[in-house]
Amino acid sequence: MLILALVAACVAVAFLIAWWRVRGMLGAARQQLSWNETKNAKLEAKFGASEADRIQLVDKVDVLTASSEQQNAALSELEAEAKDNAATADGLRQELDVSTSAAAASEAELADQAAELADRAAELAASRAEVTDLTHKTEGLEARVAEVQEASEKPTETSVPSVLMANSEAGDRLDVPGFSPATAWALELVRSERTWRYSVAANPMEDPSPFESTNNALLLAVEIEALALREDVGAFIEVDWQIGNRLDPELDPARAHLTLRVAQEMLAAAAREMEPSRLVVTEQEGEGVAMQITAIEGEDVEFNIPPPPVASEWINIDHSGGMVVTIKTD
């Protein structure tokens, strides 16, 4: 019995030891399982975060892929536009080549035209020289005509110049066969037209004479003298004509001729002055046609204008308040 009890006690101790060892192993296993579960939880959490990152990366890749496709499409459009621009540039280069050729041809044509203009200018200069020579000859002939006329006229007590002397008080004819104040006036108009053509006209060879259309030949002749002085010597002279057709050359060619010649002398004297001036032509009631040189600017400007070098009963010269030359008409 004792042995059985000992055996039973040994078995119980062994069983207790085995149970204790199993319990320890179960505890360790539970601890290991708990640690594994914690580690798995961490791994699962980490894996979940990685999966979210992966999804975000996939989304980013999709966005970048779409952007890349858009950029590729834009690049294709730019390449097509670049090809079009290159074609346009080629067309522009061709047009530029054509324009350059045309410009070169135009320059050559302009050079030819410049040479032609130079030739015409030389011809015009030669024509001017010829006209000047003819003018001198004509003026010499005019002086000769005046001398012959003066020599052929009878002595008279009046101081009216011989070229204006007539047998009638109106002065409409001369005591010279074939010559009259109308002839002298016509000859003066020839001289005035020649002055216009070679000192005033823009195209002396082709421009029509202004005397063909004027209704006041005396005014036109006086204005031509002022314009010719401006062109020839740079004198700035205006004409202030306030008498209209008071002196009609067809009715009184002698006084018209005298008025024009006196105006020419006064304009020539004013052309030597430095200040711009004006020839003022007015009608003096009961006296005649008055002419005076005045300043365009400045009332205190004084002109040293000598009186016309002619004495006549038809001319009155007043030096008070500035020289006034009056052509008597009454």
PDB file of C-alpha atoms in Angstrom, residues 18-268:
ATOM      1  CA  ALA A  18       4.229  18.062 -16.227  1.00  0.00           C
ATOM      2  CA  TRP A  19       1.136  20.168 -15.688  1.00  0.00           C
ATOM      3  CA  TRP A  20       3.255  23.014 -14.376  1.00  0.00           C
ATOM      4  CA  ARG A  21       5.595  22.722 -17.298  1.00  0.00           C
ATOM      5  CA  VAL A  22       2.677  22.636 -19.744  1.00  0.00           C
ATOM      6  CA  ARG A  23       1.156  25.613 -18.017  1.00  0.00           C
ATOM      7  CA  GLY A  24       4.452  27.470 -18.338  1.00  0.00           C
ATOM      8  CA  MET A  25       4.644  26.495 -21.973  1.00  0.00           C
ATOM      9  CA  LEU A  26       1.045  27.600 -22.490  1.00  0.00           C
ATOM     10  CA  GLY A  27       1.811  30.952 -20.850  1.00  0.00           C
ATOM     11  CA  ALA A  28       4.853  31.398 -23.011  1.00  0.00           C
ATOM     12  CA  ALA A  29       2.797  30.385 -26.032  1.00  0.00           C
ATOM     13  CA  ARG A  30       0.071  32.844 -25.075  1.00  0.00           C
ATOM     14  CA  GLN A  31       2.682  35.565 -24.590  1.00  0.00           C
ATOM     15  CA  GLN A  32       4.247  34.701 -27.935  1.00  0.00           C
ATOM     16  CA  LEU A  33       0.811  34.728 -29.524  1.00  0.00           C
ATOM     17  CA  SER A  34       0.026  38.092 -27.945  1.00  0.00           C
ATOM     18  CA  TRP A  35       3.327  39.498 -29.209  1.00  0.00           C
ATOM     19  CA  ASN A  36       2.660  38.027 -32.638  1.00  0.00           C
ATOM     20  CA  GLU A  37      -0.798  39.550 -32.631  1.00  0.00           C
ATOM     21  CA  THR A  38       0.648  42.960 -31.705  1.00  0.00           C
ATOM     22  CA  LYS A  39       3.282  42.631 -34.396  1.00  0.00           C
ATOM     23  CA  ASN A  40       0.623  41.571 -36.887  1.00  0.00           C
ATOM     24  CA  ALA A  41      -1.492  44.556 -35.910  1.00  0.00           C
ATOM     25  CA  LYS A  42       1.465  46.845 -36.470  1.00  0.00           C
ATOM     26  CA  LEU A  43       2.229  45.156 -39.765  1.00  0.00           C
ATOM     27  CA  GLU A  44      -1.389  45.447 -40.811  1.00  0.00           C
ATOM     28  CA  ALA A  45      -1.396  49.166 -39.871  1.00  0.00           C
ATOM     29  CA  LYS A  46       1.848  49.688 -41.735  1.00  0.00           C
ATOM     30  CA  PHE A  47       0.542  47.721 -44.672  1.00  0.00           C
ATOM     31  CA  GLY A  48      -2.633  49.824 -44.671  1.00  0.00           C
ATOM     32  CA  ALA A  49      -0.574  53.062 -44.722  1.00  0.00           C
ATOM     33  CA  SER A  50       1.575  51.670 -47.515  1.00  0.00           C
ATOM     34  CA  GLU A  51      -1.560  50.730 -49.454  1.00  0.00           C
ATOM     35  CA  ALA A  52      -2.881  54.318 -49.088  1.00  0.00           C
ATOM     36  CA  ASP A  53       0.457  55.661 -50.251  1.00  0.00           C
ATOM     37  CA  ARG A  54       0.342  53.206 -53.138  1.00  0.00           C
ATOM     38  CA  ILE A  55      -3.129  54.418 -54.090  1.00  0.00           C
ATOM     39  CA  GLN A  56      -1.975  58.035 -53.866  1.00  0.00           C
ATOM     40  CA  LEU A  57       1.038  57.194 -55.994  1.00  0.00           C
ATOM     41  CA  VAL A  58      -1.208  55.470 -58.511  1.00  0.00           C
ATOM     42  CA  ASP A  59      -3.425  58.590 -58.584  1.00  0.00           C
ATOM     43  CA  LYS A  60      -0.345  60.789 -59.054  1.00  0.00           C
ATOM     44  CA  VAL A  61       0.871  58.522 -61.835  1.00  0.00           C
ATOM     45  CA  ASP A  62      -2.526  58.792 -63.514  1.00  0.00           C
ATOM     46  CA  VAL A  63      -2.456  62.594 -63.206  1.00  0.00           C
ATOM     47  CA  LEU A  64       1.088  62.769 -64.540  1.00  0.00           C
ATOM     48  CA  THR A  65       0.151  60.416 -67.369  1.00  0.00           C
ATOM     49  CA  ALA A  66      -2.807  62.637 -68.338  1.00  0.00           C
ATOM     50  CA  SER A  67      -0.630  65.764 -68.103  1.00  0.00           C
ATOM     51  CA  SER A  68       2.016  64.066 -70.214  1.00  0.00           C
ATOM     52  CA  GLU A  69      -0.583  63.192 -72.817  1.00  0.00           C
ATOM     53  CA  GLN A  70      -1.817  66.799 -72.846  1.00  0.00           C
ATOM     54  CA  GLN A  71       1.743  68.062 -73.166  1.00  0.00           C
ATOM     55  CA  ASN A  72       2.379  65.621 -75.989  1.00  0.00           C
ATOM     56  CA  ALA A  73      -0.763  66.873 -77.748  1.00  0.00           C
ATOM     57  CA  ALA A  74       0.309  70.515 -77.199  1.00  0.00           C
ATOM     58  CA  LEU A  75       3.784  69.627 -78.448  1.00  0.00           C
ATOM     59  CA  SER A  76       2.248  68.094 -81.556  1.00  0.00           C
ATOM     60  CA  GLU A  77       0.237  71.274 -82.128  1.00  0.00           C
ATOM     61  CA  LEU A  78       3.347  73.405 -81.637  1.00  0.00           C
ATOM     62  CA  GLU A  79       5.258  71.242 -84.093  1.00  0.00           C
ATOM     63  CA  ALA A  80       2.464  71.644 -86.647  1.00  0.00           C
ATOM     64  CA  GLU A  81       2.386  75.420 -86.019  1.00  0.00           C
ATOM     65  CA  ALA A  82       6.166  75.549 -86.369  1.00  0.00           C
ATOM     66  CA  LYS A  83       5.883  73.810 -89.733  1.00  0.00           C
ATOM     67  CA  ASP A  84       3.237  76.336 -90.818  1.00  0.00           C
ATOM     68  CA  ASN A  85       5.432  79.223 -89.618  1.00  0.00           C
ATOM     69  CA  ALA A  86       8.372  77.793 -91.500  1.00  0.00           C
ATOM     70  CA  ALA A  87       6.262  77.616 -94.660  1.00  0.00           C
ATOM     71  CA  THR A  88       5.078  81.196 -94.088  1.00  0.00           C
ATOM     72  CA  ALA A  89       8.662  82.335 -93.525  1.00  0.00           C
ATOM     73  CA  ASP A  90       9.677  80.709 -96.786  1.00  0.00           C
ATOM     74  CA  GLY A  91       6.848  82.538 -98.558  1.00  0.00           C
ATOM     75  CA  LEU A  92       7.888  85.825 -96.965  1.00  0.00           C
ATOM     76  CA  ARG A  93      11.478  85.240 -98.007  1.00  0.00           C
ATOM     77  CA  GLN A  94      10.348  84.703-101.564  1.00  0.00           C
ATOM     78  CA  GLU A  95       8.222  87.881-101.429  1.00  0.00           C
ATOM     79  CA  LEU A  96      11.192  89.753 -99.977  1.00  0.00           C
ATOM     80  CA  ASP A  97      13.382  88.519-102.802  1.00  0.00           C
ATOM     81  CA  VAL A  98      10.782  89.687-105.321  1.00  0.00           C
ATOM     82  CA  SER A  99      10.430  93.071-103.529  1.00  0.00           C
ATOM     83  CA  THR A 100      14.203  93.461-103.421  1.00  0.00           C
ATOM     84  CA  SER A 101      14.408  92.813-107.132  1.00  0.00           C
ATOM     85  CA  ALA A 102      11.592  95.294-107.765  1.00  0.00           C
ATOM     86  CA  ALA A 103      13.303  97.883-105.530  1.00  0.00           C
ATOM     87  CA  ALA A 104      16.541  97.428-107.429  1.00  0.00           C
ATOM     88  CA  ALA A 105      14.672  97.894-110.700  1.00  0.00           C
ATOM     89  CA  SER A 106      12.954 101.007-109.269  1.00  0.00           C
ATOM     90  CA  GLU A 107      16.298 102.427-108.149  1.00  0.00           C
ATOM     91  CA  ALA A 108      17.682 101.876-111.619  1.00  0.00           C
ATOM     92  CA  GLU A 109      14.603 103.542-113.104  1.00  0.00           C
ATOM     93  CA  LEU A 110      14.940 106.459-110.672  1.00  0.00           C
ATOM     94  CA  ALA A 111      18.575 106.811-111.627  1.00  0.00           C
ATOM     95  CA  ASP A 112      17.543 106.965-115.290  1.00  0.00           C
ATOM     96  CA  GLN A 113      14.874 109.533-114.474  1.00  0.00           C
ATOM     97  CA  ALA A 114      17.381 111.580-112.438  1.00  0.00           C
ATOM     98  CA  ALA A 115      19.761 111.537-115.390  1.00  0.00           C
ATOM     99  CA  GLU A 116      16.910 112.590-117.676  1.00  0.00           C
ATOM    100  CA  LEU A 117      15.941 115.387-115.286  1.00  0.00           C
ATOM    101  CA  ALA A 118      19.556 116.516-115.180  1.00  0.00           C
ATOM    102  CA  ASP A 119      19.568 116.635-118.980  1.00  0.00           C
ATOM    103  CA  ARG A 120      16.327 118.607-118.966  1.00  0.00           C
ATOM    104  CA  ALA A 121      17.733 120.953-116.317  1.00  0.00           C
ATOM    105  CA  ALA A 122      20.767 121.525-118.518  1.00  0.00           C
ATOM    106  CA  GLU A 123      18.455 122.186-121.474  1.00  0.00           C
ATOM    107  CA  LEU A 124      16.394 124.547-119.332  1.00  0.00           C
ATOM    108  CA  ALA A 125      19.535 126.375-118.202  1.00  0.00           C
ATOM    109  CA  ALA A 126      20.581 126.731-121.812  1.00  0.00           C
ATOM    110  CA  SER A 127      17.080 127.986-122.671  1.00  0.00           C
ATOM    111  CA  ARG A 128      17.252 130.466-119.786  1.00  0.00           C
ATOM    112  CA  ALA A 129      20.587 131.720-121.037  1.00  0.00           C
ATOM    113  CA  GLU A 130      19.138 132.060-124.524  1.00  0.00           C
ATOM    114  CA  VAL A 131      16.086 133.860-123.159  1.00  0.00           C
ATOM    115  CA  THR A 132      18.298 136.171-121.116  1.00  0.00           C
ATOM    116  CA  ASP A 133      20.266 136.997-124.234  1.00  0.00           C
ATOM    117  CA  LEU A 134      17.034 137.626-126.132  1.00  0.00           C
ATOM    118  CA  THR A 135      15.792 139.752-123.233  1.00  0.00           C
ATOM    119  CA  HIS A 136      18.863 141.929-123.372  1.00  0.00           C
ATOM    120  CA  LYS A 137      18.467 142.271-127.110  1.00  0.00           C
ATOM    121  CA  THR A 138      14.767 143.077-126.731  1.00  0.00           C
ATOM    122  CA  GLU A 139      15.460 145.676-124.057  1.00  0.00           C
ATOM    123  CA  GLY A 140      18.053 147.193-126.339  1.00  0.00           C
ATOM    124  CA  LEU A 141      15.471 147.316-129.101  1.00  0.00           C
ATOM    125  CA  GLU A 142      12.960 148.879-126.723  1.00  0.00           C
ATOM    126  CA  ALA A 143      15.471 151.545-125.761  1.00  0.00           C
ATOM    127  CA  ARG A 144      16.167 152.117-129.450  1.00  0.00           C
ATOM    128  CA  VAL A 145      12.427 152.454-130.154  1.00  0.00           C
ATOM    129  CA  ALA A 146      12.121 154.986-127.333  1.00  0.00           C
ATOM    130  CA  GLU A 147      15.053 156.968-128.699  1.00  0.00           C
ATOM    131  CA  VAL A 148      13.602 156.978-132.207  1.00  0.00           C
ATOM    132  CA  GLN A 149      10.209 157.970-130.857  1.00  0.00           C
ATOM    133  CA  GLU A 150      11.699 160.796-128.786  1.00  0.00           C
ATOM    134  CA  ALA A 151      13.671 162.060-131.732  1.00  0.00           C
ATOM    135  CA  SER A 152      10.617 161.999-133.983  1.00  0.00           C
ATOM    136  CA  GLU A 153       8.239 163.872-131.695  1.00  0.00           C
ATOM    137  CA  LYS A 154       7.683 167.595-131.887  1.00  0.00           C
ATOM    138  CA  PRO A 155       8.850 169.864-129.052  1.00  0.00           C
ATOM    139  CA  THR A 156       6.232 170.418-126.387  1.00  0.00           C
ATOM    140  CA  GLU A 157       5.969 172.395-123.163  1.00  0.00           C
ATOM    141  CA  THR A 158       4.629 169.530-121.087  1.00  0.00           C
ATOM    142  CA  SER A 159       6.968 167.310-119.072  1.00  0.00           C
ATOM    143  CA  VAL A 160       5.056 164.096-119.842  1.00  0.00           C
ATOM    144  CA  PRO A 161       7.557 161.486-121.129  1.00  0.00           C
ATOM    145  CA  SER A 162       7.697 161.300-124.891  1.00  0.00           C
ATOM    146  CA  VAL A 163       6.543 157.674-124.955  1.00  0.00           C
ATOM    147  CA  LEU A 164       3.254 158.865-123.399  1.00  0.00           C
ATOM    148  CA  MET A 165       2.869 162.083-125.381  1.00  0.00           C
ATOM    149  CA  ALA A 166      -0.300 162.321-127.478  1.00  0.00           C
ATOM    150  CA  ASN A 167      -2.227 164.889-129.462  1.00  0.00           C
ATOM    151  CA  SER A 168      -5.361 164.304-127.373  1.00  0.00           C
ATOM    152  CA  GLU A 169      -5.850 165.095-123.703  1.00  0.00           C
ATOM    153  CA  ALA A 170      -6.832 161.485-123.055  1.00  0.00           C
ATOM    154  CA  GLY A 171      -3.424 160.388-124.318  1.00  0.00           C
ATOM    155  CA  ASP A 172      -4.859 157.694-126.543  1.00  0.00           C
ATOM    156  CA  ARG A 173      -2.660 158.286-129.577  1.00  0.00           C
ATOM    157  CA  LEU A 174       0.851 159.511-130.438  1.00  0.00           C
ATOM    158  CA  ASP A 175       1.975 161.782-133.173  1.00  0.00           C
ATOM    159  CA  VAL A 176       4.082 158.918-134.542  1.00  0.00           C
ATOM    160  CA  PRO A 177       2.743 156.874-137.471  1.00  0.00           C
ATOM    161  CA  GLY A 178       2.231 153.237-136.489  1.00  0.00           C
ATOM    162  CA  PHE A 179       2.844 153.819-132.778  1.00  0.00           C
ATOM    163  CA  SER A 180       0.481 154.636-129.888  1.00  0.00           C
ATOM    164  CA  PRO A 181       0.159 154.282-126.088  1.00  0.00           C
ATOM    165  CA  ALA A 182      -1.705 151.021-126.780  1.00  0.00           C
ATOM    166  CA  THR A 183       1.366 149.783-128.665  1.00  0.00           C
ATOM    167  CA  ALA A 184       3.648 150.765-125.770  1.00  0.00           C
ATOM    168  CA  TRP A 185       1.304 149.032-123.316  1.00  0.00           C
ATOM    169  CA  ALA A 186       1.190 145.873-125.442  1.00  0.00           C
ATOM    170  CA  LEU A 187       4.998 145.877-125.635  1.00  0.00           C
ATOM    171  CA  GLU A 188       5.182 146.251-121.836  1.00  0.00           C
ATOM    172  CA  LEU A 189       2.831 143.295-121.401  1.00  0.00           C
ATOM    173  CA  VAL A 190       5.143 141.213-123.599  1.00  0.00           C
ATOM    174  CA  ARG A 191       7.991 142.103-121.263  1.00  0.00           C
ATOM    175  CA  SER A 192       5.863 141.335-118.168  1.00  0.00           C
ATOM    176  CA  GLU A 193       4.813 137.943-119.549  1.00  0.00           C
ATOM    177  CA  ARG A 194       8.448 137.123-120.293  1.00  0.00           C
ATOM    178  CA  THR A 195       9.337 138.030-116.694  1.00  0.00           C
ATOM    179  CA  TRP A 196       6.591 135.715-115.438  1.00  0.00           C
ATOM    180  CA  ARG A 197       7.620 132.827-117.674  1.00  0.00           C
ATOM    181  CA  TYR A 198      11.312 132.821-116.738  1.00  0.00           C
ATOM    182  CA  SER A 199      11.241 134.109-113.147  1.00  0.00           C
ATOM    183  CA  VAL A 200       7.885 133.000-111.721  1.00  0.00           C
ATOM    184  CA  ALA A 201       6.342 130.124-113.711  1.00  0.00           C
ATOM    185  CA  ALA A 202       6.857 126.577-112.393  1.00  0.00           C
ATOM    186  CA  ASN A 203       7.006 125.171-115.932  1.00  0.00           C
ATOM    187  CA  PRO A 204       7.917 128.032-118.280  1.00  0.00           C
ATOM    188  CA  MET A 205       7.745 125.869-121.385  1.00  0.00           C
ATOM    189  CA  GLU A 206       4.237 124.453-120.852  1.00  0.00           C
ATOM    190  CA  ASP A 207       2.303 126.620-118.374  1.00  0.00           C
ATOM    191  CA  PRO A 208      -0.282 128.851-120.100  1.00  0.00           C
ATOM    192  CA  SER A 209       0.167 132.593-119.794  1.00  0.00           C
ATOM    193  CA  PRO A 210      -1.842 134.102-116.900  1.00  0.00           C
ATOM    194  CA  PHE A 211      -2.618 137.109-119.127  1.00  0.00           C
ATOM    195  CA  GLU A 212      -4.883 134.895-121.224  1.00  0.00           C
ATOM    196  CA  SER A 213      -7.448 134.579-118.414  1.00  0.00           C
ATOM    197  CA  THR A 214      -6.990 137.722-116.292  1.00  0.00           C
ATOM    198  CA  ASN A 215      -9.543 140.505-116.109  1.00  0.00           C
ATOM    199  CA  ASN A 216      -7.028 142.985-114.677  1.00  0.00           C
ATOM    200  CA  ALA A 217      -3.826 142.939-116.691  1.00  0.00           C
ATOM    201  CA  LEU A 218      -2.361 145.950-114.847  1.00  0.00           C
ATOM    202  CA  LEU A 219      -2.715 144.313-111.403  1.00  0.00           C
ATOM    203  CA  LEU A 220      -1.315 141.036-112.742  1.00  0.00           C
ATOM    204  CA  ALA A 221       1.709 142.789-114.232  1.00  0.00           C
ATOM    205  CA  VAL A 222       2.453 144.554-110.914  1.00  0.00           C
ATOM    206  CA  GLU A 223       2.110 141.290-108.956  1.00  0.00           C
ATOM    207  CA  ILE A 224       4.452 139.549-111.410  1.00  0.00           C
ATOM    208  CA  GLU A 225       7.097 142.202-110.742  1.00  0.00           C
ATOM    209  CA  ALA A 226       6.845 141.569-106.973  1.00  0.00           C
ATOM    210  CA  LEU A 227       6.970 137.780-107.409  1.00  0.00           C
ATOM    211  CA  ALA A 228       9.945 138.006-109.747  1.00  0.00           C
ATOM    212  CA  LEU A 229      11.877 140.086-107.212  1.00  0.00           C
ATOM    213  CA  ARG A 230      11.093 137.478-104.552  1.00  0.00           C
ATOM    214  CA  GLU A 231      12.372 134.655-106.777  1.00  0.00           C
ATOM    215  CA  ASP A 232      15.404 136.484-108.194  1.00  0.00           C
ATOM    216  CA  VAL A 233      16.771 138.390-105.179  1.00  0.00           C
ATOM    217  CA  GLY A 234      14.790 136.988-102.230  1.00  0.00           C
ATOM    218  CA  ALA A 235      12.888 140.216-101.569  1.00  0.00           C
ATOM    219  CA  PHE A 236       9.645 139.744 -99.631  1.00  0.00           C
ATOM    220  CA  ILE A 237       7.211 142.280-101.091  1.00  0.00           C
ATOM    221  CA  GLU A 238       3.419 142.133-101.122  1.00  0.00           C
ATOM    222  CA  VAL A 239       0.959 144.064-103.290  1.00  0.00           C
ATOM    223  CA  ASP A 240      -2.134 145.572-101.649  1.00  0.00           C
ATOM    224  CA  TRP A 241      -4.276 146.568-104.644  1.00  0.00           C
ATOM    225  CA  GLN A 242      -7.328 148.583-103.564  1.00  0.00           C
ATOM    226  CA  ILE A 243      -8.406 150.244-106.822  1.00  0.00           C
ATOM    227  CA  GLY A 244      -9.907 147.268-108.675  1.00  0.00           C
ATOM    228  CA  ASN A 245     -10.152 148.132-112.398  1.00  0.00           C
ATOM    229  CA  ARG A 246      -9.920 151.880-111.810  1.00  0.00           C
ATOM    230  CA  LEU A 247      -7.200 152.096-114.481  1.00  0.00           C
ATOM    231  CA  ASP A 248      -8.395 150.233-117.580  1.00  0.00           C
ATOM    232  CA  PRO A 249      -5.539 149.755-120.073  1.00  0.00           C
ATOM    233  CA  GLU A 250      -8.011 149.471-122.952  1.00  0.00           C
ATOM    234  CA  LEU A 251      -9.483 152.895-122.150  1.00  0.00           C
ATOM    235  CA  ASP A 252      -6.307 154.638-120.974  1.00  0.00           C
ATOM    236  CA  PRO A 253      -3.211 152.630-122.003  1.00  0.00           C
ATOM    237  CA  ALA A 254      -0.903 155.612-121.431  1.00  0.00           C
ATOM    238  CA  ARG A 255      -1.697 155.948-117.705  1.00  0.00           C
ATOM    239  CA  ALA A 256      -1.765 152.180-117.263  1.00  0.00           C
ATOM    240  CA  HIS A 257       1.722 151.990-118.776  1.00  0.00           C
ATOM    241  CA  LEU A 258       2.968 154.855-116.619  1.00  0.00           C
ATOM    242  CA  THR A 259       1.464 153.301-113.460  1.00  0.00           C
ATOM    243  CA  LEU A 260       3.140 149.957-114.176  1.00  0.00           C
ATOM    244  CA  ARG A 261       6.548 151.540-114.841  1.00  0.00           C
ATOM    245  CA  VAL A 262       6.387 153.658-111.661  1.00  0.00           C
ATOM    246  CA  ALA A 263       5.327 150.590-109.647  1.00  0.00           C
ATOM    247  CA  GLN A 264       8.285 148.655-111.107  1.00  0.00           C
ATOM    248  CA  GLU A 265      10.711 151.357-110.002  1.00  0.00           C
ATOM    249  CA  MET A 266       9.232 151.501-106.484  1.00  0.00           C
ATOM    250  CA  LEU A 267       9.294 147.706-106.123  1.00  0.00           C
ATOM    251  CA  ALA A 268      12.913 147.553-107.317  1.00  0.00           C
TER     252      ALA A 268
END
